[in-house]
């Protein structure tokens, strides 16, 4: 929080009050100069310049010492006012020279300092000048009202700025806490996802391992039994087929659960995670750009794009030897487009293998299309377009 009465950096309000102080001094001196005898004008201008310049040296950009400014401002401004009152008429409002210093002094004051200075300025100044200038009681009352108003303006403005700055600091702190909270949430999500993947991997490993081991043992037994008892071997083979069908269904269910767990992320994050994992595993530079923001798509679309992306990345590295891959996810005119461009060797006569055919089948099932552009000099670019309902 900005502490106006402590050493600190220069702010726009300091420029504002410095400018007001300069303008006020010029106007007050010009006003008093007109009533000053000719033989004293040179001395008056010298004292006025000194009374303005000395406090200002403690109120400059990069050099703010508010307490020294307040001390010298009170001493020199009051001294200059008393000096002017010593030879000017009572009709001249000499005390007006102190109005702007009172505002700035209270603006720079802390609450504790203000409670000490305000009574002195509000009551002390009028009483002092009443004694020096032999003014009546009405003069004191009038000046007390004036100084009370200017002190309130200065201190009120300072309080407003301090509260505004405090609010800004609080908002900034809240934003930092929110960022930290988001980071913690992402960490928890990553840990949760990793634990879930590990659980699924263990379950899949145990299921497949157990099923294959049991099947191999059973087939070896059937092989030995076939020569001795063909009917018994046939019966055992039927049991083995039923056993394997049941295990196959379990494996499919486990894989389905893994896919559904993977698809819980937004499409943009799925693509980003896939790219990061591929980049780490293969030491390939992968750049991702998305023009979408939390786009809502079906799980079928997510799965199709994810599998196509995985296949494309694998082909770019395995067959194209790419060292750099660029991924663009774009949504325009109710059409979602995923483009993958690599700097691999490419091919002028690309043959579609099982992977490309599988990609086409996935995309065509969603009424989409795939465009492949490959050449030996430019690498390979694959663009997958899937229409989305508006």
XYZ file of C-alpha atoms in Angstrom:
390
model
C 0.000 0.000 0.000
C 1.257 3.493 -0.842
C 2.413 5.340 2.289
C 2.130 9.017 1.419
C 4.033 10.242 4.445
C 6.981 7.840 3.971
C 9.799 7.827 1.456
C 8.396 6.369 -1.763
C 8.338 6.596 -5.545
C 6.858 9.514 -7.455
C 3.267 9.131 -8.645
C 0.836 11.096 -10.833
C -0.718 12.700 -7.735
C 2.678 14.131 -6.817
C 2.898 15.771 -10.242
C -0.605 17.102 -9.725
C 0.064 18.642 -6.314
C 3.479 19.973 -7.330
C 1.854 21.727 -10.270
C -0.909 23.103 -8.019
C 1.679 24.322 -5.535
C 3.637 26.127 -8.241
C 0.499 27.718 -9.706
C -0.715 28.727 -6.241
C 2.615 30.321 -5.341
C 2.721 32.244 -8.622
C -0.844 33.507 -8.186
C -0.326 34.436 -4.509
C 2.983 36.205 -5.134
C 1.506 38.033 -8.113
C -1.431 39.114 -5.941
C 0.804 40.267 -3.076
C 3.341 41.825 -5.419
C 0.772 44.385 -6.527
C 0.383 45.692 -2.964
C 4.101 45.629 -2.155
C 6.023 48.961 -2.080
C 8.424 49.289 -4.981
C 11.524 49.411 -2.792
C 10.668 46.036 -1.204
C 9.605 44.103 -4.271
C 13.048 42.661 -4.964
C 13.370 41.343 -1.427
C 9.811 39.967 -1.489
C 10.498 38.052 -4.701
C 13.745 36.655 -3.248
C 12.072 35.474 -0.042
C 9.102 34.032 -1.965
C 11.422 32.091 -4.266
C 13.374 30.790 -1.282
C 10.175 29.801 0.565
C 9.002 27.877 -2.509
C 12.284 26.261 -3.588
C 13.616 24.896 -0.292
C 10.612 22.657 0.570
C 10.339 21.587 -3.072
C 13.848 20.099 -2.910
C 12.359 17.457 -0.608
C 9.469 16.788 -2.986
C 11.034 15.778 -6.306
C 10.876 12.664 -8.520
C 13.105 10.023 -6.958
C 13.688 12.180 -3.883
C 10.589 12.414 -1.712
C 11.029 13.160 1.987
C 7.564 14.218 3.150
C 8.488 14.977 6.768
C 11.271 17.339 5.750
C 8.956 18.917 3.189
C 6.230 19.480 5.799
C 8.689 20.955 8.313
C 10.303 23.402 5.898
C 6.970 24.272 4.273
C 5.427 25.280 7.607
C 8.452 27.271 8.763
C 9.116 29.147 5.515
C 5.495 29.682 4.436
C 4.449 30.986 7.855
C 7.580 33.117 8.018
C 6.928 34.625 4.588
C 3.284 35.325 5.521
C 4.262 37.060 8.772
C 6.849 39.121 6.903
C 4.264 40.248 4.326
C 1.755 41.075 7.058
C 4.310 43.342 8.719
C 3.979 46.039 6.062
C 0.826 45.256 4.063
C -2.639 46.583 4.842
C -5.197 44.491 6.751
C -7.377 44.569 3.666
C -4.856 42.382 1.816
C -5.575 38.668 2.347
C -1.972 37.724 2.987
C -2.941 34.467 4.665
C -4.265 33.118 1.341
C -0.646 32.240 0.547
C -0.930 29.399 3.115
C -4.067 27.730 1.766
C -2.328 25.490 -0.775
C 0.530 24.535 1.618
C -2.138 23.479 4.137
C -3.733 21.177 1.543
C -0.431 19.557 0.552
C 0.786 19.200 4.151
C -2.396 17.366 5.156
C -2.335 15.293 1.982
C 1.130 14.007 2.868
C 0.338 13.437 6.548
C -0.331 10.110 8.190
C -3.328 9.827 10.500
C -1.146 10.301 13.574
C 0.686 13.262 12.068
C -2.550 14.807 10.815
C -4.119 14.656 14.290
C -1.094 16.564 15.573
C -0.809 19.123 12.757
C -4.471 19.813 11.999
C -5.291 21.642 15.279
C -2.120 23.701 14.919
C -2.965 24.671 11.331
C -6.697 25.176 11.833
C -6.510 27.100 15.114
C -2.861 28.023 15.558
C -2.405 29.813 12.241
C -5.467 32.123 12.609
C -4.622 32.956 16.230
C -0.987 33.631 15.334
C -1.907 35.883 12.424
C -4.601 37.615 14.472
C -1.949 38.524 17.026
C 0.547 39.680 14.409
C -1.942 41.673 12.366
C -4.219 42.883 15.164
C -7.302 41.420 13.500
C -10.697 41.047 15.165
C -12.494 37.872 16.256
C -14.432 37.603 13.009
C -11.123 37.277 11.178
C -10.124 34.344 13.389
C -13.455 32.579 12.854
C -13.245 33.099 9.095
C -9.678 31.775 8.875
C -10.460 28.805 11.126
C -13.238 27.829 8.685
C -10.925 28.290 5.700
C -8.061 26.224 7.124
C -10.455 23.524 8.355
C -11.843 23.207 4.829
C -8.405 23.054 3.160
C -7.062 20.586 5.729
C -10.089 18.360 5.187
C -9.621 18.484 1.407
C -5.936 17.574 1.615
C -6.269 14.783 4.158
C -9.425 13.406 2.525
C -7.679 13.167 -0.825
C -4.765 11.365 0.823
C -7.093 8.886 2.546
C -8.892 8.250 -0.738
C -5.622 7.484 -2.517
C -4.408 5.211 0.268
C -7.653 3.247 0.261
C -7.634 3.063 -3.526
C -4.072 1.774 -3.470
C -4.933 -0.693 -0.706
C -7.867 -1.984 -2.748
C -5.603 -2.345 -5.777
C -3.069 -4.303 -3.704
C -5.855 -6.512 -2.330
C -7.174 -7.237 -5.824
C -3.653 -8.019 -7.007
C -3.150 -10.356 -4.058
C -6.482 -12.061 -4.779
C -5.449 -12.546 -8.417
C -2.168 -14.097 -7.300
C -4.012 -16.400 -4.902
C -6.415 -17.387 -7.686
C -3.489 -18.178 -9.979
C -1.887 -20.282 -7.255
C -5.208 -22.030 -6.654
C -5.560 -22.785 -10.361
C -2.038 -24.212 -10.384
C -2.872 -26.394 -7.388
C -6.077 -27.551 -9.090
C -4.160 -28.476 -12.254
C -1.578 -30.325 -10.171
C -4.296 -32.254 -8.369
C -5.973 -33.022 -11.693
C -2.691 -34.260 -13.162
C -1.981 -36.400 -10.108
C -5.528 -37.763 -10.135
C -5.300 -38.532 -13.855
C -1.917 -40.209 -13.402
C -3.206 -42.328 -10.538
C -6.271 -43.288 -12.581
C -4.111 -44.186 -15.570
C -1.831 -46.276 -13.374
C -4.828 -48.056 -11.896
C -6.262 -48.734 -15.340
C -2.874 -49.881 -16.613
C -2.471 -52.316 -13.716
C -6.017 -53.578 -14.215
C -5.468 -53.998 -17.959
C -2.126 -55.681 -17.374
C -3.554 -58.053 -14.803
C -6.596 -58.854 -16.948
C -4.667 -59.436 -20.177
C -1.813 -61.221 -18.433
C -4.113 -63.552 -16.571
C -6.257 -64.224 -19.640
C -3.318 -64.963 -21.953
C -1.538 -67.119 -19.395
C -4.670 -69.128 -18.715
C -5.366 -69.476 -22.446
C -1.832 -70.661 -23.212
C -1.937 -73.247 -20.442
C -5.363 -74.433 -21.607
C -4.268 -74.685 -25.254
C -1.188 -76.695 -24.270
C -3.423 -79.085 -22.327
C -5.814 -79.392 -25.275
C -2.867 -80.079 -27.580
C -1.779 -83.013 -25.403
C -5.372 -84.249 -25.022
C -6.182 -84.293 -28.752
C -4.256 -87.511 -29.431
C -5.781 -89.367 -26.497
C -9.393 -88.137 -26.440
C -10.536 -85.935 -29.357
C -14.047 -85.483 -27.914
C -12.725 -84.270 -24.566
C -10.286 -81.967 -26.359
C -13.137 -80.543 -28.442
C -15.169 -79.906 -25.302
C -12.237 -78.186 -23.590
C -11.674 -76.061 -26.712
C -15.272 -74.867 -26.592
C -14.837 -73.907 -22.956
C -11.635 -72.051 -23.827
C -13.392 -70.078 -26.572
C -16.136 -69.008 -24.155
C -13.492 -68.085 -21.565
C -11.602 -65.925 -24.075
C -14.764 -64.194 -25.244
C -15.558 -63.247 -21.664
C -12.028 -61.946 -21.138
C -12.167 -60.016 -24.395
C -15.293 -58.238 -23.163
C -13.538 -57.350 -19.909
C -10.585 -55.937 -21.822
C -12.888 -53.890 -24.031
C -14.642 -52.512 -20.941
C -11.323 -51.528 -19.350
C -10.139 -49.821 -22.527
C -13.473 -48.016 -22.806
C -13.157 -46.725 -19.230
C -9.632 -45.484 -19.983
C -10.893 -43.652 -23.067
C -13.794 -42.072 -21.185
C -11.440 -40.939 -18.420
C -9.169 -39.390 -21.022
C -12.041 -37.559 -22.703
C -13.125 -35.662 -19.601
C -10.702 -32.835 -20.495
C -11.660 -29.979 -22.858
C -10.614 -30.583 -26.473
C -8.011 -27.807 -26.381
C -6.358 -29.291 -23.303
C -6.475 -32.806 -24.739
C -4.567 -31.621 -27.798
C -2.095 -29.633 -25.692
C -1.437 -32.582 -23.366
C -1.043 -34.991 -26.260
C 1.427 -32.647 -27.953
C 3.431 -32.144 -24.747
C 3.627 -35.872 -24.020
C 4.682 -36.638 -27.592
C 7.296 -33.871 -27.495
C 8.771 -35.178 -24.228
C 8.852 -38.795 -25.362
C 10.317 -38.177 -28.829
C 12.303 -34.936 -28.265
C 10.378 -33.330 -31.121
C 9.432 -29.663 -31.139
C 5.642 -29.457 -31.202
C 3.846 -26.104 -31.391
C 0.128 -25.832 -30.664
C -2.127 -22.942 -31.679
C -5.864 -22.833 -30.989
C -8.448 -20.251 -32.004
C -11.097 -21.902 -29.839
C -11.780 -21.420 -26.134
C -13.399 -24.266 -24.197
C -15.322 -25.343 -27.300
C -18.082 -27.797 -26.441
C -17.906 -30.924 -28.641
C -19.189 -34.465 -28.313
C -17.030 -37.248 -26.895
C -17.142 -38.938 -30.269
C -15.594 -35.859 -31.899
C -12.976 -35.583 -29.147
C -12.031 -39.233 -29.492
C -11.844 -39.081 -33.282
C -9.625 -35.978 -33.291
C -7.452 -37.334 -30.481
C -6.821 -40.650 -32.212
C -6.197 -38.922 -35.547
C -3.741 -36.563 -33.879
C -1.900 -39.428 -32.203
C -1.679 -41.320 -35.484
C -0.514 -38.216 -37.370
C 2.168 -37.399 -34.815
C 3.417 -40.973 -34.854
C 3.599 -41.033 -38.664
C 5.364 -37.670 -38.781
C 8.129 -38.954 -36.548
C 8.278 -42.589 -37.579
C 7.953 -42.270 -41.350
C 8.790 -38.617 -41.963
C 11.584 -38.169 -39.434
C 10.133 -34.764 -38.511
C 11.959 -32.574 -35.988
C 9.252 -29.913 -35.811
C 5.470 -30.222 -35.916
C 2.844 -27.476 -35.880
C -0.723 -28.123 -34.741
C -3.616 -25.736 -35.394
C -7.131 -26.145 -34.013
C -9.547 -23.759 -35.692
C -13.305 -23.244 -35.656
C -15.014 -21.240 -38.404
C -18.438 -21.375 -39.990
C -19.542 -24.310 -37.799
C -16.545 -26.319 -39.041
C -13.901 -27.637 -36.623
C -10.546 -28.111 -38.328
C -7.406 -29.789 -36.983
C -4.311 -29.208 -39.097
C -0.974 -30.917 -38.469
C 2.066 -29.742 -40.460
C 5.493 -31.371 -40.117
C 8.925 -30.673 -41.598
C 9.642 -34.336 -42.358
C 10.819 -35.808 -45.644
C 7.292 -36.195 -46.993
C 6.415 -38.197 -50.060
C 5.352 -37.357 -53.584
C 3.529 -40.689 -53.802
C 2.068 -41.367 -50.380
C 0.420 -44.723 -49.889
C -2.420 -44.966 -47.418
C -1.733 -47.564 -44.771
C -3.950 -48.998 -42.093
C -3.472 -45.935 -39.875
C -4.655 -43.439 -42.498
C -7.573 -45.658 -43.420
C -8.573 -45.868 -39.766
C -8.427 -42.068 -39.489
C -10.667 -41.677 -42.527
C -13.186 -44.119 -41.148
C -13.348 -42.268 -37.812
C -13.766 -38.867 -39.475
C -16.225 -40.001 -42.134
C -18.406 -41.508 -39.406
C -18.794 -37.913 -38.129
C -19.548 -36.578 -41.661
C -16.064 -35.088 -41.802
C -13.215 -35.173 -44.280
C -9.418 -35.518 -44.377
C -7.088 -33.719 -46.740
C -3.471 -34.882 -47.059
C -0.798 -32.772 -48.747
C 2.672 -34.296 -48.842
C 5.772 -33.667 -50.897
C 9.426 -34.591 -50.557
C 10.419 -30.936 -50.234
C 7.706 -29.561 -47.958
C 6.905 -32.361 -45.526
C 3.361 -33.452 -44.834
C 0.243 -31.515 -43.878
C -2.925 -33.281 -42.784
C -6.138 -31.314 -42.333
C -9.124 -32.893 -40.609
C -12.478 -31.128 -40.843
C -15.546 -32.086 -38.836
C -18.827 -30.151 -39.064
C -20.392 -29.042 -35.793
C -23.980 -28.059 -35.285
C -24.390 -24.377 -34.366
